PDB file of C-alpha atoms in Angstrom:
ATOM      1  CA  MET A   1     -23.110  98.587 -67.177  1.00 77.00           C
ATOM      2  CA  GLU A   2     -23.271  95.041 -68.565  1.00 85.00           C
ATOM      3  CA  GLN A   3     -22.292  93.568 -65.183  1.00 87.00           C
ATOM      4  CA  THR A   4     -24.956  95.660 -63.400  1.00 86.00           C
ATOM      5  CA  VAL A   5     -27.644  94.469 -65.816  1.00 89.00           C
ATOM      6  CA  LYS A   6     -26.528  90.869 -65.325  1.00 87.00           C
ATOM      7  CA  GLN A   7     -26.577  91.091 -61.517  1.00 89.00           C
ATOM      8  CA  ILE A   8     -29.566  93.331 -60.720  1.00 92.00           C
ATOM      9  CA  GLY A   9     -31.276  94.126 -64.011  1.00 93.00           C
ATOM     10  CA  TYR A  10     -32.420  97.388 -65.541  1.00 95.00           C
ATOM     11  CA  PRO A  11     -33.455 100.570 -63.714  1.00 96.00           C
ATOM     12  CA  ARG A  12     -37.132 101.463 -63.781  1.00 96.00           C
ATOM     13  CA  TRP A  13     -36.707 105.235 -63.875  1.00 95.00           C
ATOM     14  CA  ASP A  14     -40.431 105.706 -64.478  1.00 94.00           C
ATOM     15  CA  LYS A  15     -41.175 104.073 -61.090  1.00 94.00           C
ATOM     16  CA  MET A  16     -38.670 106.017 -58.991  1.00 93.00           C
ATOM     17  CA  LEU A  17     -39.724 106.909 -55.461  1.00 90.00           C
ATOM     18  CA  ALA A  18     -38.588 110.208 -54.018  1.00 88.00           C
ATOM     19  CA  SER A  19     -38.831 111.682 -50.556  1.00 83.00           C
ATOM     20  CA  LYS A  20     -37.865 115.018 -49.076  1.00 79.00           C
ATOM     21  CA  LYS A  21     -36.779 115.476 -45.496  1.00 73.00           C
ATOM     22  CA  LYS A  22     -36.392 118.841 -43.846  1.00 60.00           C
ATOM     23  CA  ASP A  23     -33.243 119.296 -41.776  1.00 54.00           C
ATOM     24  CA  ASN A  24     -33.886 121.918 -39.118  1.00 49.00           C
ATOM     25  CA  THR A  25     -30.343 121.720 -37.745  1.00 47.00           C
ATOM     26  CA  LYS A  26     -28.943 123.702 -40.669  1.00 47.00           C
ATOM     27  CA  ALA A  27     -30.915 126.901 -40.125  1.00 44.00           C
ATOM     28  CA  TRP A  28     -28.033 129.152 -41.165  1.00 41.00           C
ATOM     29  CA  ARG A  29     -28.141 127.846 -44.755  1.00 46.00           C
ATOM     30  CA  ASN A  30     -30.627 128.829 -47.413  1.00 47.00           C
ATOM     31  CA  SER A  31     -33.881 126.908 -47.557  1.00 49.00           C
ATOM     32  CA  SER A  32     -32.892 124.666 -50.483  1.00 50.00           C
ATOM     33  CA  ALA A  33     -29.860 123.399 -48.549  1.00 52.00           C
ATOM     34  CA  ASP A  34     -32.013 122.647 -45.505  1.00 64.00           C
ATOM     35  CA  SER A  35     -33.612 119.656 -47.198  1.00 81.00           C
ATOM     36  CA  THR A  36     -32.395 116.202 -48.030  1.00 87.00           C
ATOM     37  CA  TYR A  37     -33.799 114.482 -51.102  1.00 89.00           C
ATOM     38  CA  ILE A  38     -33.765 110.704 -51.346  1.00 90.00           C
ATOM     39  CA  TYR A  39     -34.418 108.915 -54.624  1.00 93.00           C
ATOM     40  CA  ASN A  40     -34.932 105.151 -54.843  1.00 94.00           C
ATOM     41  CA  ILE A  41     -34.726 103.707 -58.348  1.00 96.00           C
ATOM     42  CA  PRO A  42     -35.933 100.086 -58.512  1.00 96.00           C
ATOM     43  CA  PHE A  43     -34.049  97.519 -60.607  1.00 96.00           C
ATOM     44  CA  VAL A  44     -35.655  94.504 -62.251  1.00 96.00           C
ATOM     45  CA  ARG A  45     -34.005  91.694 -64.198  1.00 94.00           C
ATOM     46  CA  GLU A  46     -35.288  90.968 -67.672  1.00 92.00           C
ATOM     47  CA  ASN A  47     -38.177  88.482 -67.673  1.00 92.00           C
ATOM     48  CA  GLU A  48     -38.697  88.751 -63.888  1.00 94.00           C
ATOM     49  CA  ASN A  49     -41.702  90.289 -62.191  1.00 94.00           C
ATOM     50  CA  TYR A  50     -40.224  91.465 -58.914  1.00 94.00           C
ATOM     51  CA  VAL A  51     -37.819  94.149 -57.739  1.00 95.00           C
ATOM     52  CA  ASN A  52     -34.519  92.736 -56.543  1.00 91.00           C
ATOM     53  CA  ALA A  53     -32.481  95.901 -56.016  1.00 95.00           C
ATOM     54  CA  SER A  54     -32.628  99.672 -55.665  1.00 95.00           C
ATOM     55  CA  LEU A  55     -30.220 102.444 -56.523  1.00 95.00           C
ATOM     56  CA  ASN A  56     -30.480 104.936 -53.646  1.00 94.00           C
ATOM     57  CA  LEU A  57     -29.438 108.548 -54.113  1.00 93.00           C
ATOM     58  CA  LYS A  58     -29.227 111.015 -51.234  1.00 92.00           C
ATOM     59  CA  ILE A  59     -28.827 114.684 -52.138  1.00 92.00           C
ATOM     60  CA  SER A  60     -28.299 117.206 -49.371  1.00 89.00           C
ATOM     61  CA  GLY A  61     -27.051 120.689 -50.234  1.00 84.00           C
ATOM     62  CA  ALA A  62     -23.901 120.247 -52.307  1.00 87.00           C
ATOM     63  CA  ASP A  63     -23.388 116.633 -51.173  1.00 92.00           C
ATOM     64  CA  THR A  64     -24.597 113.585 -53.118  1.00 93.00           C
ATOM     65  CA  THR A  65     -24.150 109.985 -52.013  1.00 94.00           C
ATOM     66  CA  PHE A  66     -25.392 106.782 -53.578  1.00 93.00           C
ATOM     67  CA  GLY A  67     -25.489 103.077 -52.967  1.00 93.00           C
ATOM     68  CA  TYR A  68     -27.362  99.939 -53.923  1.00 94.00           C
ATOM     69  CA  SER A  69     -29.774  97.912 -51.811  1.00 93.00           C
ATOM     70  CA  CYS A  70     -30.129  94.297 -52.939  1.00 93.00           C
ATOM     71  CA  ASP A  71     -32.813  91.849 -51.836  1.00 91.00           C
ATOM     72  CA  TRP A  72     -30.378  89.396 -50.202  1.00 91.00           C
ATOM     73  CA  GLN A  73     -29.008  92.098 -47.860  1.00 91.00           C
ATOM     74  CA  TYR A  74     -31.914  91.807 -45.398  1.00 89.00           C
ATOM     75  CA  GLN A  75     -29.963  88.938 -43.813  1.00 88.00           C
ATOM     76  CA  GLN A  76     -27.307  91.425 -42.665  1.00 89.00           C
ATOM     77  CA  PHE A  77     -29.744  93.526 -40.625  1.00 87.00           C
ATOM     78  CA  GLN A  78     -30.926  93.106 -37.032  1.00 86.00           C
ATOM     79  CA  ASN A  79     -33.616  90.463 -36.765  1.00 83.00           C
ATOM     80  CA  THR A  80     -34.822  89.649 -33.261  1.00 81.00           C
ATOM     81  CA  PRO A  81     -36.729  86.330 -33.267  1.00 77.00           C
ATOM     82  CA  ASN A  82     -39.939  87.721 -31.752  1.00 73.00           C
ATOM     83  CA  SER A  83     -40.081  91.198 -33.260  1.00 74.00           C
ATOM     84  CA  VAL A  84     -41.628  92.200 -36.576  1.00 75.00           C
ATOM     85  CA  THR A  85     -40.249  95.752 -36.477  1.00 77.00           C
ATOM     86  CA  ASP A  86     -36.506  95.149 -36.697  1.00 82.00           C
ATOM     87  CA  SER A  87     -34.322  96.605 -39.417  1.00 86.00           C
ATOM     88  CA  ALA A  88     -34.471  93.310 -41.372  1.00 88.00           C
ATOM     89  CA  GLU A  89     -38.263  93.538 -41.642  1.00 87.00           C
ATOM     90  CA  ASN A  90     -38.098  97.267 -42.413  1.00 87.00           C
ATOM     91  CA  PHE A  91     -35.664  96.555 -45.251  1.00 89.00           C
ATOM     92  CA  VAL A  92     -37.922  93.822 -46.656  1.00 89.00           C
ATOM     93  CA  VAL A  93     -40.950  96.125 -46.471  1.00 87.00           C
ATOM     94  CA  PHE A  94     -38.931  98.783 -48.355  1.00 89.00           C
ATOM     95  CA  LEU A  95     -38.414  96.273 -51.176  1.00 91.00           C
ATOM     96  CA  MET A  96     -42.108  95.339 -51.026  1.00 91.00           C
ATOM     97  CA  VAL A  97     -43.019  99.009 -51.466  1.00 90.00           C
ATOM     98  CA  LEU A  98     -40.769  99.186 -54.539  1.00 93.00           C
ATOM     99  CA  ASP A  99     -42.343  95.977 -55.841  1.00 94.00           C
ATOM    100  CA  TYR A 100     -45.806  97.449 -55.300  1.00 92.00           C
ATOM    101  CA  THR A 101     -44.768 100.639 -57.114  1.00 92.00           C
ATOM    102  CA  VAL A 102     -43.422  98.774 -60.150  1.00 95.00           C
ATOM    103  CA  PHE A 103     -45.795  95.809 -60.416  1.00 95.00           C
ATOM    104  CA  GLY A 104     -48.728  96.575 -58.107  1.00 93.00           C
ATOM    105  CA  HIS A 105     -48.084  93.490 -55.945  1.00 93.00           C
ATOM    106  CA  LYS A 106     -49.646  93.674 -52.481  1.00 90.00           C
ATOM    107  CA  LYS A 107     -49.243  90.090 -51.249  1.00 91.00           C
ATOM    108  CA  PHE A 108     -45.834  88.513 -50.599  1.00 90.00           C
ATOM    109  CA  ILE A 109     -45.204  84.878 -49.681  1.00 89.00           C
ATOM    110  CA  ILE A 110     -42.567  84.625 -46.942  1.00 86.00           C
ATOM    111  CA  LYS A 111     -40.018  81.945 -47.821  1.00 88.00           C
ATOM    112  CA  ASP A 112     -37.538  82.789 -45.041  1.00 87.00           C
ATOM    113  CA  THR A 113     -39.591  82.421 -41.876  1.00 81.00           C
ATOM    114  CA  SER A 114     -36.877  84.019 -39.752  1.00 84.00           C
ATOM    115  CA  ILE A 115     -38.338  87.373 -40.762  1.00 87.00           C
ATOM    116  CA  PHE A 116     -41.764  88.554 -39.570  1.00 85.00           C
ATOM    117  CA  LYS A 117     -41.680  85.759 -36.974  1.00 82.00           C
ATOM    118  CA  GLU A 118     -43.607  86.536 -33.791  1.00 80.00           C
ATOM    119  CA  LYS A 119     -44.133  84.523 -30.582  1.00 77.00           C
ATOM    120  CA  GLY A 120     -42.713  81.420 -32.236  1.00 77.00           C
ATOM    121  CA  ARG A 121     -45.227  81.633 -35.071  1.00 80.00           C
ATOM    122  CA  ASN A 122     -44.123  81.595 -38.698  1.00 81.00           C
ATOM    123  CA  PRO A 123     -45.762  83.957 -41.182  1.00 83.00           C
ATOM    124  CA  PHE A 124     -47.743  82.651 -44.156  1.00 83.00           C
ATOM    125  CA  TYR A 125     -47.417  85.861 -46.145  1.00 86.00           C
ATOM    126  CA  VAL A 126     -47.359  89.638 -45.794  1.00 86.00           C
ATOM    127  CA  THR A 127     -49.856  91.969 -47.415  1.00 87.00           C
ATOM    128  CA  ILE A 128     -49.287  95.684 -47.732  1.00 84.00           C
ATOM    129  CA  GLU A 129     -51.849  98.394 -48.335  1.00 80.00           C
ATOM    130  CA  PRO A 130     -50.723 101.901 -49.290  1.00 74.00           C
ATOM    131  CA  GLN A 131     -51.854 104.567 -46.862  1.00 66.00           C
ATOM    132  CA  ASN A 132     -50.111 107.659 -48.196  1.00 55.00           C
ATOM    133  CA  LEU A 133     -48.736 107.503 -51.719  1.00 51.00           C
ATOM    134  CA  GLY A 134     -49.376 110.568 -53.796  1.00 49.00           C
ATOM    135  CA  GLY A 135     -47.550 112.497 -56.439  1.00 44.00           C
ATOM    136  CA  LYS A 136     -47.260 113.217 -60.120  1.00 40.00           C
ATOM    137  CA  ASN A 137     -45.822 111.056 -62.866  1.00 40.00           C
ATOM    138  CA  ASN A 138     -45.066 108.181 -60.480  1.00 41.00           C
ATOM    139  CA  VAL A 139     -42.549 110.275 -58.537  1.00 40.00           C
ATOM    140  CA  VAL A 140     -43.729 110.150 -54.961  1.00 39.00           C
ATOM    141  CA  TYR A 141     -42.824 112.813 -52.399  1.00 37.00           C
ATOM    142  CA  SER A 142     -43.978 111.554 -49.042  1.00 39.00           C
ATOM    143  CA  GLU A 143     -43.328 109.326 -46.113  1.00 45.00           C
ATOM    144  CA  PHE A 144     -44.114 105.797 -47.190  1.00 49.00           C
ATOM    145  CA  CYS A 145     -46.918 104.541 -44.973  1.00 53.00           C
ATOM    146  CA  PHE A 146     -48.307 101.064 -45.452  1.00 53.00           C
ATOM    147  CA  ALA A 147     -50.628  98.983 -43.331  1.00 60.00           C
ATOM    148  CA  ILE A 148     -49.171  95.491 -42.985  1.00 66.00           C
ATOM    149  CA  ASP A 149     -51.111  92.294 -42.349  1.00 66.00           C
ATOM    150  CA  ILE A 150     -49.216  89.148 -41.314  1.00 70.00           C
ATOM    151  CA  PRO A 151     -51.210  85.912 -40.830  1.00 68.00           C
ATOM    152  CA  TYR A 152     -49.299  83.270 -38.861  1.00 62.00           C
ATOM    153  CA  LYS A 153     -49.109  79.529 -38.628  1.00 58.00           C
ATOM    154  CA  ASN A 154     -50.186  78.576 -35.128  1.00 56.00           C
ATOM    155  CA  CYS A 155     -48.702  75.137 -34.584  1.00 50.00           C
ATOM    156  CA  GLN A 156     -47.099  73.870 -31.401  1.00 47.00           C
ATOM    157  CA  THR A 157     -45.253  71.034 -33.130  1.00 46.00           C
ATOM    158  CA  PRO A 158     -44.373  70.972 -36.806  1.00 45.00           C
ATOM    159  CA  ARG A 159     -46.581  68.654 -38.848  1.00 41.00           C
ATOM    160  CA  ALA A 160     -46.163  68.575 -42.588  1.00 41.00           C
ATOM    161  CA  ALA A 161     -49.862  68.040 -43.290  1.00 39.00           C
ATOM    162  CA  THR A 162     -51.178  70.979 -41.260  1.00 38.00           C
ATOM    163  CA  CYS A 163     -48.347  73.526 -40.976  1.00 35.00           C
TER     164      CYS A 163
END
């Protein structure tokens, strides 16, 4: 446990996100086994104000799997230079949603301009606005829908003073 705390911090159980997905391919099982439950528990290091990891639990029938998602892992996902909907961006938005859930942050400065890059333009920042978050006691059962706004730098040649 000490190594986990050192690397990714403490779990924020009170800010866990949960989703339920119906699996219609298992119609022969009882109704409770037809669903998959996914729980995302954000982790935050002491004295930091952002989420840097998530413990992800997937429970389906009698099967339970788990794994960690860490903020640096976005670099391992697909990231096409002129697409803002690749798996790298989706992963980053997932962490933004966790950050919003824990701290209420809606605006994120983009330091690595290889993500959210479109038509050769680099993003200034990303803002998210929750569209469908509802539930009791901070446990959310829903699809996570957020509107995303990405303003871009629009420079043809890099100039330090204007870009």
